[in-house]
PDB file of C-alpha atoms in Angstrom:
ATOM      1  CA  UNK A 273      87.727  48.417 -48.296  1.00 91.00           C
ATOM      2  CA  UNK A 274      87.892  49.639 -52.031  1.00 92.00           C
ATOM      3  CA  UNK A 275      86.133  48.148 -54.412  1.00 93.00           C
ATOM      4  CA  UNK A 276      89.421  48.145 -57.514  1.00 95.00           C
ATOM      5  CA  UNK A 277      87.292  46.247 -59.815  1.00 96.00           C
ATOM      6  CA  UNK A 278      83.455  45.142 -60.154  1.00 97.00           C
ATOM      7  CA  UNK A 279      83.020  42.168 -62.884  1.00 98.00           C
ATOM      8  CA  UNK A 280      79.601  40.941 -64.196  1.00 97.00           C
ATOM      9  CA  UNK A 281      81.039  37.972 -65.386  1.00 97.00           C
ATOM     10  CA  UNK A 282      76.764  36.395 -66.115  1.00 95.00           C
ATOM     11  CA  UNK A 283      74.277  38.458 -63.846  1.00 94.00           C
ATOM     12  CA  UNK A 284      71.110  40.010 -65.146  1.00 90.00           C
ATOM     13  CA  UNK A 285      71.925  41.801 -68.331  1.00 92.00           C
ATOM     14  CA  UNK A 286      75.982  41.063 -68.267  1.00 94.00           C
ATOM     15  CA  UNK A 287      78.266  38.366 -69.564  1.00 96.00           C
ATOM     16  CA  UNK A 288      82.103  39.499 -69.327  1.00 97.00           C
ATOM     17  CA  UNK A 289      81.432  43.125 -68.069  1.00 96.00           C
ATOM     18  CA  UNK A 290      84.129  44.522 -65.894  1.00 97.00           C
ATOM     19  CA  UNK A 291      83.724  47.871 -64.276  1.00 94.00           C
ATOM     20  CA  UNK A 292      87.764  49.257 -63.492  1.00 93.00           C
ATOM     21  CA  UNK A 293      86.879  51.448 -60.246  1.00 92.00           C
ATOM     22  CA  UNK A 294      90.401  51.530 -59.559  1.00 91.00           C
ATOM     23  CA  UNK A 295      91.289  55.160 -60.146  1.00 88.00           C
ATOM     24  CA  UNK A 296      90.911  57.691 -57.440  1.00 79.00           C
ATOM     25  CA  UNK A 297      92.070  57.496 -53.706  1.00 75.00           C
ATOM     26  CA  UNK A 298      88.710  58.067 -52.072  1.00 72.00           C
ATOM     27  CA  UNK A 299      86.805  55.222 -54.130  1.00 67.00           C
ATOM     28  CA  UNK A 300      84.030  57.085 -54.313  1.00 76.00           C
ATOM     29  CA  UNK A 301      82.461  56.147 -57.682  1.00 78.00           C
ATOM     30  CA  UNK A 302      79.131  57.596 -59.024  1.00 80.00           C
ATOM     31  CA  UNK A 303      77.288  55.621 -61.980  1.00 83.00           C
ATOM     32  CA  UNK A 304      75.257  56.864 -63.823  1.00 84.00           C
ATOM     33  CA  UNK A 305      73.661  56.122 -67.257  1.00 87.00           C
ATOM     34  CA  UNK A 306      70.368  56.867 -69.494  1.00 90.00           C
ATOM     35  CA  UNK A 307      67.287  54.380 -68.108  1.00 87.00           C
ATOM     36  CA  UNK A 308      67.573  50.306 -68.347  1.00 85.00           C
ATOM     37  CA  UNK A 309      71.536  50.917 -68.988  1.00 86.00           C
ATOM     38  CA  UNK A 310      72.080  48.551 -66.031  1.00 88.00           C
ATOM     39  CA  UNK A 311      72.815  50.822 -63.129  1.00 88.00           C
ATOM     40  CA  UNK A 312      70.054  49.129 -60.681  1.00 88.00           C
ATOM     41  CA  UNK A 313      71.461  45.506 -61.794  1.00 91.00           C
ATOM     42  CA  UNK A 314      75.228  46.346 -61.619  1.00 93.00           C
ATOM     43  CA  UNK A 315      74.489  47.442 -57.814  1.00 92.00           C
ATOM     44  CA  UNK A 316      72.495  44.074 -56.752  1.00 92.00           C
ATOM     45  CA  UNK A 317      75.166  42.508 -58.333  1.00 95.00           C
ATOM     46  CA  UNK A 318      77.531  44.253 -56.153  1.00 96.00           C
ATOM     47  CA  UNK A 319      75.468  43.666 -52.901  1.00 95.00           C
ATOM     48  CA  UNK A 320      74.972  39.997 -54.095  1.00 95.00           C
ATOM     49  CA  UNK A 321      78.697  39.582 -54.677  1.00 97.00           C
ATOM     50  CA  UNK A 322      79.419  40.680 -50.863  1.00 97.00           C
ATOM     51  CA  UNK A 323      76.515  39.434 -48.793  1.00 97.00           C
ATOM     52  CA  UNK A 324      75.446  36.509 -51.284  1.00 95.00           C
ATOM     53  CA  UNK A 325      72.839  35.684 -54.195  1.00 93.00           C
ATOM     54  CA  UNK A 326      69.543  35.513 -52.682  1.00 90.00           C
ATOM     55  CA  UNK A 327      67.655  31.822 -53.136  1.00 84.00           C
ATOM     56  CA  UNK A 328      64.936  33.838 -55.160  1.00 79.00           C
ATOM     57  CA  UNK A 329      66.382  36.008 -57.639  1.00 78.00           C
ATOM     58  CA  UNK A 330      64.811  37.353 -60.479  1.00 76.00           C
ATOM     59  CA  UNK A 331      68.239  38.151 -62.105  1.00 74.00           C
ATOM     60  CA  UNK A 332      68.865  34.935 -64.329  1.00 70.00           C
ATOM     61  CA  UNK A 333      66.877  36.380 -67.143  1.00 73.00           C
ATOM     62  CA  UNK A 334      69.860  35.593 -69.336  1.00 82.00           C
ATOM     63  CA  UNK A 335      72.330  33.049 -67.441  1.00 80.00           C
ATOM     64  CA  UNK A 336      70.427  30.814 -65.529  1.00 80.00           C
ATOM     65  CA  UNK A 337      70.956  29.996 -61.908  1.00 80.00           C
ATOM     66  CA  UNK A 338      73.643  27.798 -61.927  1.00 86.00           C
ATOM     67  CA  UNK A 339      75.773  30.330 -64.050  1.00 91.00           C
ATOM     68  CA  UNK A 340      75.453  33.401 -62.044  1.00 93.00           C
ATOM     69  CA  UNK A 341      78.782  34.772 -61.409  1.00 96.00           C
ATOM     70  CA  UNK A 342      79.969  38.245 -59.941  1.00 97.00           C
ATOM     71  CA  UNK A 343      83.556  38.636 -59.612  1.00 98.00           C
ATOM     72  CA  UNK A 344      85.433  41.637 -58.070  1.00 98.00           C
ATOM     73  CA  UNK A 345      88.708  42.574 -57.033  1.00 98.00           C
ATOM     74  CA  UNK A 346      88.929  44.115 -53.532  1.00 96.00           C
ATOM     75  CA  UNK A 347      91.887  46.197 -51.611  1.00 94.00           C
ATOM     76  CA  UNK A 348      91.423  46.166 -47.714  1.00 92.00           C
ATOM     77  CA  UNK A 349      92.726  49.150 -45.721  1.00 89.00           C
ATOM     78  CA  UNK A 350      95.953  46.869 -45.041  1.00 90.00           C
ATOM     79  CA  UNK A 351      96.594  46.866 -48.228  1.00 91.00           C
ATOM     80  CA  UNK A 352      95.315  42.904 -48.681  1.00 91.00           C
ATOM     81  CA  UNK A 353      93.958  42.192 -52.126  1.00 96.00           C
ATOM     82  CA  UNK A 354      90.975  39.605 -52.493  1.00 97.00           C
ATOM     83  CA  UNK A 355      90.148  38.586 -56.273  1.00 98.00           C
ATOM     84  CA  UNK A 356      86.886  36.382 -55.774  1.00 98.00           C
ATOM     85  CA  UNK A 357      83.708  35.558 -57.691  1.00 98.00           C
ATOM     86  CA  UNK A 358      80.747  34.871 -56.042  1.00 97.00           C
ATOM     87  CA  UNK A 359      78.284  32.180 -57.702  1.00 96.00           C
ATOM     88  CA  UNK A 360      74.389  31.053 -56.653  1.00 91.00           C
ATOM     89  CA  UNK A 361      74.184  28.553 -54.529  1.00 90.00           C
ATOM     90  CA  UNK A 362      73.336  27.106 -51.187  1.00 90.00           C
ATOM     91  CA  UNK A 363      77.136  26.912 -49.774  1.00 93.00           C
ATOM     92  CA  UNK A 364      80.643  27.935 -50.322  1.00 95.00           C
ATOM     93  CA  UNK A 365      79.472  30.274 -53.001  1.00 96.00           C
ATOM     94  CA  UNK A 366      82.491  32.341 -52.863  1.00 98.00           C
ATOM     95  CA  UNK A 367      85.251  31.175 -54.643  1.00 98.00           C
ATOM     96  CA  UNK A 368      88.643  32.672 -55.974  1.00 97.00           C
ATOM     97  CA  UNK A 369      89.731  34.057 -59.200  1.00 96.00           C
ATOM     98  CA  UNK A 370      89.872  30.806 -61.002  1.00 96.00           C
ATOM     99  CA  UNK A 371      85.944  29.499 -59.544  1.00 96.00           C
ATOM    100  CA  UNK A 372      87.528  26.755 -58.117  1.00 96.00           C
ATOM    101  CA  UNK A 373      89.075  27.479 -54.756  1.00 97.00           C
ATOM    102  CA  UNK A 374      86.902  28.162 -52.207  1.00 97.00           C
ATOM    103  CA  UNK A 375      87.446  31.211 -49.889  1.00 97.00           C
ATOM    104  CA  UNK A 376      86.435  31.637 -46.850  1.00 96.00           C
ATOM    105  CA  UNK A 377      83.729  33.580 -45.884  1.00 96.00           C
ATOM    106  CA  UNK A 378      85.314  35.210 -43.160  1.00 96.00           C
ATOM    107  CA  UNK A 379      88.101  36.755 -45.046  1.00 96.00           C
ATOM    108  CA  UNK A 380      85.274  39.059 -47.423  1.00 97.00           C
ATOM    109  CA  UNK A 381      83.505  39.398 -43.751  1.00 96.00           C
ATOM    110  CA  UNK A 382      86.949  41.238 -42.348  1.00 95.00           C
ATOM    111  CA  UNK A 383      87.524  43.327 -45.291  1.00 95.00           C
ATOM    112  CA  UNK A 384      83.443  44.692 -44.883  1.00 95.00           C
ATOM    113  CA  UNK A 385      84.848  45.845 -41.564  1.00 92.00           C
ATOM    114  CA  UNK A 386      81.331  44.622 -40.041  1.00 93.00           C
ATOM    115  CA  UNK A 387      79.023  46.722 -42.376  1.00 94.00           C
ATOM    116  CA  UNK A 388      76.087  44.271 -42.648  1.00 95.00           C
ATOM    117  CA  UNK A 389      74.005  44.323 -45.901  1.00 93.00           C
ATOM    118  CA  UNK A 390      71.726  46.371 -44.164  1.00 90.00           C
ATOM    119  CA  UNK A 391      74.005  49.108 -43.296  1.00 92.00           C
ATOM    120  CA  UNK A 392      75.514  48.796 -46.682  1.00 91.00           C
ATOM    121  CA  UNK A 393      72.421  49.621 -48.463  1.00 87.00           C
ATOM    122  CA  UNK A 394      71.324  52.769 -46.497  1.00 83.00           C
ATOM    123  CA  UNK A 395      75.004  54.159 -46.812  1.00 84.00           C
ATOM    124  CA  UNK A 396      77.040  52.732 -49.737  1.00 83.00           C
ATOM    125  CA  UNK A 397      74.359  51.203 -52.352  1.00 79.00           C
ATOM    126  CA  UNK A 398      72.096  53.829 -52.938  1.00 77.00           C
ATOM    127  CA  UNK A 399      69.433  53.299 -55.182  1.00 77.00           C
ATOM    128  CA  UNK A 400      66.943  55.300 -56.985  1.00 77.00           C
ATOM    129  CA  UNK A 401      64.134  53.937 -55.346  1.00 79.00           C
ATOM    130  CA  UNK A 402      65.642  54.079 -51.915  1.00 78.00           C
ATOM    131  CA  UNK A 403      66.761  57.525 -52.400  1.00 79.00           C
ATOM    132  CA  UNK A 404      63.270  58.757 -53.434  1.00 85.00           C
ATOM    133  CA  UNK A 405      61.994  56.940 -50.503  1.00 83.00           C
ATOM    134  CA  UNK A 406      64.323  58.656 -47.916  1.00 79.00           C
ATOM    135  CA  UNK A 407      63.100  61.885 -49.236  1.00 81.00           C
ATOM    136  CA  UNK A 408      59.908  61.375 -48.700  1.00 86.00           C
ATOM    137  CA  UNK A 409      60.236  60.136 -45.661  1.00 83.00           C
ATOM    138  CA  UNK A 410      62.070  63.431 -44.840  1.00 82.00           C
ATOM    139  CA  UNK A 411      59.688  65.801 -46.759  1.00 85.00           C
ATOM    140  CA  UNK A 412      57.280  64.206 -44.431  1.00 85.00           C
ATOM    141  CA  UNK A 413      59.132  64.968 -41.129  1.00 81.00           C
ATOM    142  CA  UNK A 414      60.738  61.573 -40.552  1.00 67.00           C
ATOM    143  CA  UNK A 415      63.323  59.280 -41.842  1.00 62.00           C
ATOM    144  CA  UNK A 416      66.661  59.795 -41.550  1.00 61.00           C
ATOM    145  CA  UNK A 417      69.762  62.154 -42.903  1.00 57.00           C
TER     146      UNK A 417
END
């Protein structure tokens, strides 16, 4: 799956940001930024648009729960394209482009090609603080490359 387009439509610090990571073939994108830019919020927003918003969040510091949305457009390796935005909620928080229709699950599910949130995290989401963790944990003689 690439990720063409990441948009922070109202999550944590964002109303109508849209991050174009269409350019490249590998879709390997790096962000970086100077300190409280956003970088650790546009990520959970990311993870929270593809495995769901957590019941506690501490990200509706500007839109409150009802109005968190993450949209994104996505490009499976079959070339199918899924526009959705993902709001808070209990069920069928994923819905299309327009917020009304809802999509199912299992579509977003087949384009993660069975790359859990757990998996996605250690390998794909990177964050500072799990990154300075790991090397510690390697500095110390265990953890994982």
């Amino acid at each position: 799956m690439k990720i063409l387009e990441l948009q922070l439509l109202a999550y944590g610090p964002f109303t109508g940001e849209v991050l174009d990571l269409s350019a490249g073939a590998s879709g390997l994108h790096l962000i970086f930024g100077p300190n409280e830019a956003g970088k650790s919020s546009a990520l959970k927003a990311l993870t929270n648009l593809l495995y769901g918003i957590p019941q506690q969040n501490d990200d509706d510091f500007l839109h409150s729960y009802k109005n968190m949305r993450i949209g994104a457009v996505l490009r499976g390796a079959d070339g199918d394209v899924l526009e959705c935005i993902r709001r808070k909620g209990n069920s069928r928080t994923l819905r299309g482009a327009d917020d009304a229709a809802v999509v199912d699950e299992e579509r977003l599910k087949s384009l993660l090609a069975g790359v859990d949130q757990a998996t996605f995290t250690r390998r794909f989401g990177i964050s500072y603080e799990f990154l300075v963790r790991g090397g510690k944990e390697i500095v110390e003689g265990g953890g994982e490359l």
